[in-house]
Amino acid sequence: MSEGKMAQAGIMILQINHQQKNPAAAAAHDLIETLFTLLEEGHLDQRQLARLRIHLDWIQYRSSFREAVIAVPCGSPHAEETALLDVHVNTRQIVQESLRADILRAVLHATQGHLSPGASAEADGVALEDFCSFRSSIAWEFNRLYWHRLSDWEKATGRGYEQALPGGKSDANHPAAIADGVADFWTLLKDLEKHNQLPPEIFVLEIGVGMGTRAALWLDRFQALDQQRGTNYYPRLKFLLADYSLATLDRSRPALKNHLELCSFVVLDALNPIRTLSFLRHKIMHIHLTNVYDNLPDEEMARRDGRLYLVQVRAYLRTADAARISESFKIPAADLRRSVSRLLDVGPDFHPDRAQGVAFWQEIWKAVRLEERLVPLEELQAGSLPDGLDAARMEEILRDAPSDIRFHLSTGALESLRNTLPLLRPRGYLQVQDIFVTDMNAYRMGFRGPGKLDGSIVNWVNGVLLREVAERAGYDLHFAPFHYRPGSQTSVLYTTQRE
Amino acid sequence: MTLPILPTTVVGSYSMPGWLERLKTDYHARRISRQDLDEIHDTAVKAAIKDQETAGIDIITDGELRRDNMIDYFVERLPGVQFDRSSKKFYYDFYDSEVLGKLPSGPLGLTDDFLFLRANTDRETKICITGPHSLSKRIRNKHYPSEEAFAMDLARVMNQELKELAKAGARRIQIDEPYLSGYPEDLSWEVNALNALVDGVDAKIGVHICYGNRYGKPSWEGSYRYLFPRILDAKVQQVTLEFARRGGEDLDLLREFAAPLEVGVGVIDVKTQAVETPEVVAERIRKALEFLPKERVFVLPDCGCFHLARPVAFAKLQAMVEGTKIVRKELGN
């Protein structure tokens, strides 16, 4: 860049987020050149440029809700201020030839008033909802639909959902990890027995059961260990398999065929396990979840120039995608929003031909994007935070966090944790295998979701906030990297009773 | 002061308001002064007294709202105990504390708490202290040859304070020993420590033993069977036990061992925010009366109401009083 251009740059902030394979730096030069060309040509003015924050992200998900370039306006309570603009460039997705057009489109769209409340995105696409917090977005209704109608989805794609996971299978089923987990559990039971505190019925709960593979492996291993050591704990087990999808529970039964006499299959909402299992308050010895928290409704917050913002989103289809889908399924473009709404209400049967309904669902999901805006929060109030997260403590966390940061509130995960811990028996423990951010600084280092994984949402989970909520509920949280599969990004959260 | 049959009381702590939690934490972060905090505590204690009176409780406490938790209030006052003020990030956390030499004797300042309570109510009062066993489990012992020796010396120091309390007019003193259920093997020496603690104290002494209430959840599980018969050697007049959450389990032990003690029967589950109805309370009392003579039954929650939201705590106490009235009426009182 020439010195003249540098002088013109003002206070534009460029943030290069590293994430594993990192081509972001290579893209930075092209990006800056493009921005200054746009400035010289008068497409951008100096004031706008000075209020840009450019984030170069390498996005780990092949499929996400983002365009190659998006511009996110930060609303200001002061009308006279030029709004800050966060420009996110997906370095995995950008094409040099279209970079200029992508930037121009994103910035102009964000600055020319299309995104004011109540405005329609139709100038650039078809809006499928109004702006709302991410948690309230229809994106999560797609996620719910996926788990409820999983077999329809899998039938259409011809592959099981676990095949969509990195590595093609779930880390939850790793035999060595299960063997270690069972050994730890057995040791706990032995110690309780020594202190005359072993209950006559030993409750174990798994939430999010998949195909039942992990539960079956766990029970096989426990039974074998119990027999080998002659402790006779196995017959005292009451193993609860819980999922919010009856279809998933039914699919898990065959895997448990050797242990059915001690298994119960329970439909429950992972956000609120104690609502269903209140009769087991303080009774469950061990609770396990794998890849559940990353799939629970979430919200994001951001801090820019010392001010806090809530990230709002609006689902939309690009004009070209909307036209293609409209033509393929013979649905007028004007009716697309209504058809999506029907799909989410009743599932693929909304279409007279179910196969067509599933195809429509998959096409919409593939095409759906989220437009974003940042809405200022005047102050941190209880209502803007998940239950259990104290505003004063949140302020302390933010005091120690990077000054400019965008992070997950992990609302659903926090809610789930808070509503799961009261089920634990004294000395019982919770184990959660998932993708966690355990240091707020990590949010500066890379994009952490949301992404699309097959027909569902995947999102990193804010372990810092989980730790806070757990502490107030009487538990310390610990995060151990999942070392059984090299390259795994998952960690294992486990609780210990707080003194 | 004459008490009715089946007197109602509380175990000790009352609901800790969120605003008081924040102010206590502010104090630890040096954002408010000790003087301000003392005034805040006085106000909060008066409110807790008023709530208990309004709910109709017969024997009331100060709600223990001056205390960060059941350990640190004593850690701060026990001469010779070292603690690190910076070791808490939240007021409810425990201090990192230790004892490095023989404990000197000295006042703990509980008499002031008692006098404040008595000055603000006409009801019968009770003052609660944490017992030597529980304190010995939390304060790191770097001097005494054993936990038992440490607990015995704690009892010696605290005995002086109990005598001062009695001298100041305290008629009912409750010793809280929730850690005992986690370490039942300690019971034998704990009874010796209890007896040293109450030796020569001219007041009615009760001992409260539950399964823990840290963060509003039980810390241990098991059966009270471990208490018997050894607990009968303790020179106390009353035991208060946790029965509501545990469905009345172990009530039969009181008959089996013909315990001659008064029994504080827990009829309110403090580990759930769900409020019992008076009918449920009445049923729990009736069940206790199957095993105990009515003259020896006191009615109270399982443990302190510390973790309950204030409206919940108040509603639970009201239900407890109403439920007790139902049974009193059935008994012709």
CSV table of N, CA and C in Angstrom, one decimal, chain A residues 133-209:
chain,number,residue,atom,x,y,z
A,133,SER,N,-33.4,-11.8,17.6
A,133,SER,CA,-32.2,-12.4,18.2
A,133,SER,C,-32.0,-13.8,17.5
A,134,PHE,N,-30.8,-14.2,17.5
A,134,PHE,CA,-30.5,-15.5,16.8
A,134,PHE,C,-31.3,-16.6,17.4
A,135,ARG,N,-31.5,-16.6,18.7
A,135,ARG,CA,-32.2,-17.6,19.4
A,135,ARG,C,-33.7,-17.8,18.8
A,136,SER,N,-34.2,-16.6,18.4
A,136,SER,CA,-35.6,-16.7,17.9
A,136,SER,C,-35.7,-16.9,16.4
A,137,SER,N,-34.6,-17.1,15.8
A,137,SER,CA,-34.6,-17.2,14.3
A,137,SER,C,-35.2,-18.5,13.9
A,138,ILE,N,-35.7,-18.5,12.7
A,138,ILE,CA,-36.2,-19.8,12.1
A,138,ILE,C,-35.1,-20.8,11.8
A,139,ALA,N,-33.9,-20.3,11.9
A,139,ALA,CA,-32.7,-21.2,11.7
A,139,ALA,C,-32.9,-22.4,12.7
A,140,TRP,N,-33.3,-22.1,13.9
A,140,TRP,CA,-33.4,-23.1,14.9
A,140,TRP,C,-34.6,-24.0,14.7
A,141,GLU,N,-35.6,-23.5,14.0
A,141,GLU,CA,-36.8,-24.3,13.6
A,141,GLU,C,-36.3,-25.3,12.6
A,142,PHE,N,-35.4,-24.9,11.7
A,142,PHE,CA,-34.9,-25.9,10.7
A,142,PHE,C,-34.1,-27.0,11.5
A,143,ASN,N,-33.4,-26.5,12.5
A,143,ASN,CA,-32.6,-27.5,13.3
A,143,ASN,C,-33.5,-28.5,14.0
A,144,ARG,N,-34.6,-28.0,14.6
A,144,ARG,CA,-35.6,-28.8,15.2
A,144,ARG,C,-36.2,-29.8,14.3
A,145,LEU,N,-36.6,-29.3,13.1
A,145,LEU,CA,-37.2,-30.2,12.1
A,145,LEU,C,-36.2,-31.3,11.7
A,146,TYR,N,-35.0,-31.0,11.6
A,146,TYR,CA,-34.0,-32.0,11.2
A,146,TYR,C,-34.0,-33.2,12.1
A,147,TRP,N,-34.0,-32.9,13.4
A,147,TRP,CA,-33.9,-34.0,14.4
A,147,TRP,C,-35.3,-34.7,14.5
A,148,HIS,N,-36.3,-34.0,14.3
A,148,HIS,CA,-37.6,-34.7,14.3
A,148,HIS,C,-37.9,-35.5,13.1
A,149,ARG,N,-37.4,-35.1,11.9
A,149,ARG,CA,-37.6,-35.8,10.7
A,149,ARG,C,-36.3,-36.3,10.1
A,150,LEU,N,-35.5,-36.8,11.0
A,150,LEU,CA,-34.1,-37.2,10.5
A,150,LEU,C,-34.2,-38.3,9.5
A,151,SER,N,-35.1,-39.3,9.7
A,151,SER,CA,-35.1,-40.4,8.7
A,151,SER,C,-35.5,-39.9,7.3
A,152,ASP,N,-36.4,-38.9,7.2
A,152,ASP,CA,-36.7,-38.3,5.9
A,152,ASP,C,-35.5,-37.7,5.2
A,153,TRP,N,-34.7,-37.0,6.1
A,153,TRP,CA,-33.5,-36.3,5.5
A,153,TRP,C,-32.5,-37.4,5.1
A,154,GLU,N,-32.3,-38.4,5.9
A,154,GLU,CA,-31.3,-39.4,5.6
A,154,GLU,C,-31.6,-40.2,4.4
A,155,LYS,N,-32.9,-40.5,4.3
A,155,LYS,CA,-33.4,-41.2,3.1
A,155,LYS,C,-33.1,-40.5,1.9
A,156,ALA,N,-33.3,-39.2,1.9
A,156,ALA,CA,-33.1,-38.4,0.7
A,156,ALA,C,-31.6,-38.2,0.4
A,157,THR,N,-30.7,-38.1,1.4
A,157,THR,CA,-29.3,-37.9,1.2
A,157,THR,C,-28.6,-39.3,1.0
A,158,GLY,N,-29.2,-40.3,1.5
A,158,GLY,CA,-28.6,-41.6,1.4
A,158,GLY,C,-27.4,-41.9,2.4
A,159,ARG,N,-27.3,-41.0,3.4
A,159,ARG,CA,-26.3,-41.3,4.4
A,159,ARG,C,-26.8,-40.9,5.8
A,160,GLY,N,-26.2,-41.6,6.8
A,160,GLY,CA,-26.6,-41.3,8.2
A,160,GLY,C,-26.0,-40.0,8.7
A,161,TYR,N,-26.6,-39.4,9.7
A,161,TYR,CA,-26.1,-38.1,10.1
A,161,TYR,C,-24.7,-38.2,10.7
A,162,GLU,N,-24.4,-39.3,11.3
A,162,GLU,CA,-23.0,-39.4,11.9
A,162,GLU,C,-21.9,-39.3,10.8
A,163,GLN,N,-22.3,-39.7,9.6
A,163,GLN,CA,-21.3,-39.6,8.5
A,163,GLN,C,-21.0,-38.1,8.2
A,164,ALA,N,-21.9,-37.2,8.6
A,164,ALA,CA,-21.6,-35.8,8.3
A,164,ALA,C,-20.6,-35.2,9.3
A,165,LEU,N,-20.4,-35.9,10.4
A,165,LEU,CA,-19.5,-35.4,11.4
A,165,LEU,C,-18.0,-35.4,10.9
A,166,PRO,N,-17.2,-34.5,11.5
A,166,PRO,CA,-15.8,-34.6,11.1
A,166,PRO,C,-15.2,-36.0,11.4
A,167,GLY,N,-14.6,-36.7,10.4
A,167,GLY,CA,-14.1,-38.0,10.7
A,167,GLY,C,-15.2,-39.1,10.4
A,168,GLY,N,-16.4,-38.6,10.1
A,168,GLY,CA,-17.5,-39.6,9.7
A,168,GLY,C,-18.1,-40.4,10.8
A,169,LYS,N,-17.6,-40.2,12.1
A,169,LYS,CA,-18.3,-40.9,13.2
A,169,LYS,C,-18.1,-40.0,14.4
A,170,SER,N,-19.0,-40.3,15.4
A,170,SER,CA,-19.0,-39.5,16.6
A,170,SER,C,-17.9,-39.9,17.6
A,171,ASP,N,-17.2,-38.9,18.1
A,171,ASP,CA,-16.2,-39.1,19.1
A,171,ASP,C,-16.8,-39.8,20.4
A,172,ALA,N,-18.1,-39.6,20.5
A,172,ALA,CA,-18.7,-40.2,21.7
A,172,ALA,C,-18.5,-41.7,21.8
A,173,ASN,N,-18.4,-42.3,20.6
A,173,ASN,CA,-18.3,-43.8,20.6
A,173,ASN,C,-16.9,-44.4,20.7
A,174,HIS,N,-16.0,-43.5,21.0
A,174,HIS,CA,-14.6,-44.0,21.0
A,174,HIS,C,-14.4,-45.0,22.1
A,175,PRO,N,-14.0,-46.3,21.8
A,175,PRO,CA,-14.0,-47.3,22.8
A,175,PRO,C,-13.0,-47.0,24.0
A,176,ALA,N,-11.9,-46.4,23.7
A,176,ALA,CA,-10.9,-46.1,24.8
A,176,ALA,C,-11.5,-45.1,25.7
A,177,ALA,N,-12.2,-44.1,25.1
A,177,ALA,CA,-12.8,-43.0,26.0
A,177,ALA,C,-13.9,-43.6,26.8
A,178,ILE,N,-14.6,-44.5,26.2
A,178,ILE,CA,-15.7,-45.1,27.0
A,178,ILE,C,-15.1,-46.0,28.1
A,179,ALA,N,-14.1,-46.7,27.8
A,179,ALA,CA,-13.5,-47.6,28.8
A,179,ALA,C,-13.0,-46.8,30.0
A,180,ASP,N,-12.3,-45.7,29.7
A,180,ASP,CA,-11.8,-44.8,30.8
A,180,ASP,C,-13.0,-44.2,31.6
A,181,GLY,N,-14.0,-43.8,30.9
A,181,GLY,CA,-15.2,-43.2,31.6
A,181,GLY,C,-15.8,-44.3,32.5
A,182,VAL,N,-16.0,-45.5,32.0
A,182,VAL,CA,-16.6,-46.5,32.8
A,182,VAL,C,-15.7,-46.8,34.1
A,183,ALA,N,-14.4,-46.9,33.8
A,183,ALA,CA,-13.5,-47.2,35.0
A,183,ALA,C,-13.6,-46.1,36.1
A,184,ASP,N,-13.7,-44.9,35.6
A,184,ASP,CA,-13.8,-43.8,36.6
A,184,ASP,C,-15.1,-43.9,37.4
A,185,PHE,N,-16.2,-44.3,36.7
A,185,PHE,CA,-17.5,-44.4,37.3
A,185,PHE,C,-17.5,-45.6,38.3
A,186,TRP,N,-16.9,-46.7,37.9
A,186,TRP,CA,-16.9,-47.8,38.8
A,186,TRP,C,-16.1,-47.5,40.1
A,187,THR,N,-15.0,-46.7,39.9
A,187,THR,CA,-14.2,-46.3,41.1
A,187,THR,C,-15.1,-45.5,42.0
A,188,LEU,N,-15.9,-44.6,41.5
A,188,LEU,CA,-16.7,-43.8,42.3
A,188,LEU,C,-17.7,-44.6,43.1
A,189,LEU,N,-18.3,-45.6,42.4
A,189,LEU,CA,-19.3,-46.5,43.1
A,189,LEU,C,-18.6,-47.2,44.2
A,190,LYS,N,-17.4,-47.7,43.9
A,190,LYS,CA,-16.7,-48.5,44.9
A,190,LYS,C,-16.4,-47.6,46.2
A,191,ASP,N,-16.1,-46.4,45.9
A,191,ASP,CA,-15.8,-45.5,47.1
A,191,ASP,C,-17.0,-45.2,47.8
A,192,LEU,N,-18.1,-45.0,47.1
A,192,LEU,CA,-19.4,-44.7,47.8
A,192,LEU,C,-19.8,-46.0,48.6
A,193,GLU,N,-19.6,-47.1,48.1
A,193,GLU,CA,-19.9,-48.3,48.8
A,193,GLU,C,-19.1,-48.5,50.1
A,194,LYS,N,-17.8,-48.1,50.0
A,194,LYS,CA,-16.9,-48.1,51.1
A,194,LYS,C,-17.5,-47.2,52.3
A,195,HIS,N,-18.0,-46.1,51.9
A,195,HIS,CA,-18.6,-45.2,52.9
A,195,HIS,C,-20.0,-45.4,53.1
A,196,ASN,N,-20.5,-46.5,52.7
A,196,ASN,CA,-21.9,-46.9,53.0
A,196,ASN,C,-22.9,-45.8,52.4
A,197,GLN,N,-22.5,-45.3,51.2
A,197,GLN,CA,-23.4,-44.3,50.6
A,197,GLN,C,-23.8,-44.7,49.2
A,198,LEU,N,-23.7,-45.9,48.9
A,198,LEU,CA,-24.1,-46.4,47.6
A,198,LEU,C,-25.6,-46.6,47.6
A,199,PRO,N,-26.4,-45.9,46.7
A,199,PRO,CA,-27.8,-46.1,46.8
A,199,PRO,C,-28.2,-47.5,46.2
A,200,PRO,N,-29.4,-47.9,46.6
A,200,PRO,CA,-29.9,-49.2,46.0
A,200,PRO,C,-30.1,-49.2,44.5
A,201,GLU,N,-30.5,-48.0,44.0
A,201,GLU,CA,-30.6,-47.8,42.5
A,201,GLU,C,-29.7,-46.8,42.1
A,202,ILE,N,-28.9,-47.1,41.0
A,202,ILE,CA,-27.9,-46.2,40.5
A,202,ILE,C,-28.4,-45.6,39.2
A,203,PHE,N,-28.7,-44.4,39.2
A,203,PHE,CA,-29.3,-43.8,38.0
A,203,PHE,C,-28.2,-43.1,37.1
A,204,VAL,N,-28.3,-43.5,35.8
A,204,VAL,CA,-27.4,-42.9,34.9
A,204,VAL,C,-28.2,-42.3,33.7
A,205,LEU,N,-27.9,-41.1,33.3
A,205,LEU,CA,-28.7,-40.5,32.2
A,205,LEU,C,-27.8,-40.0,31.1
A,206,GLU,N,-28.3,-40.4,29.9
A,206,GLU,CA,-27.6,-39.9,28.7
A,206,GLU,C,-28.6,-39.0,27.9
A,207,ILE,N,-28.2,-37.8,27.6
A,207,ILE,CA,-29.1,-36.9,26.9
A,207,ILE,C,-28.6,-36.7,25.5
A,208,GLY,N,-29.4,-37.0,24.5
A,208,GLY,CA,-28.9,-36.9,23.1
A,208,GLY,C,-28.3,-38.3,22.8
A,209,VAL,N,-29.1,-39.2,22.3
A,209,VAL,CA,-28.7,-40.6,22.3
A,209,VAL,C,-28.2,-41.1,21.0
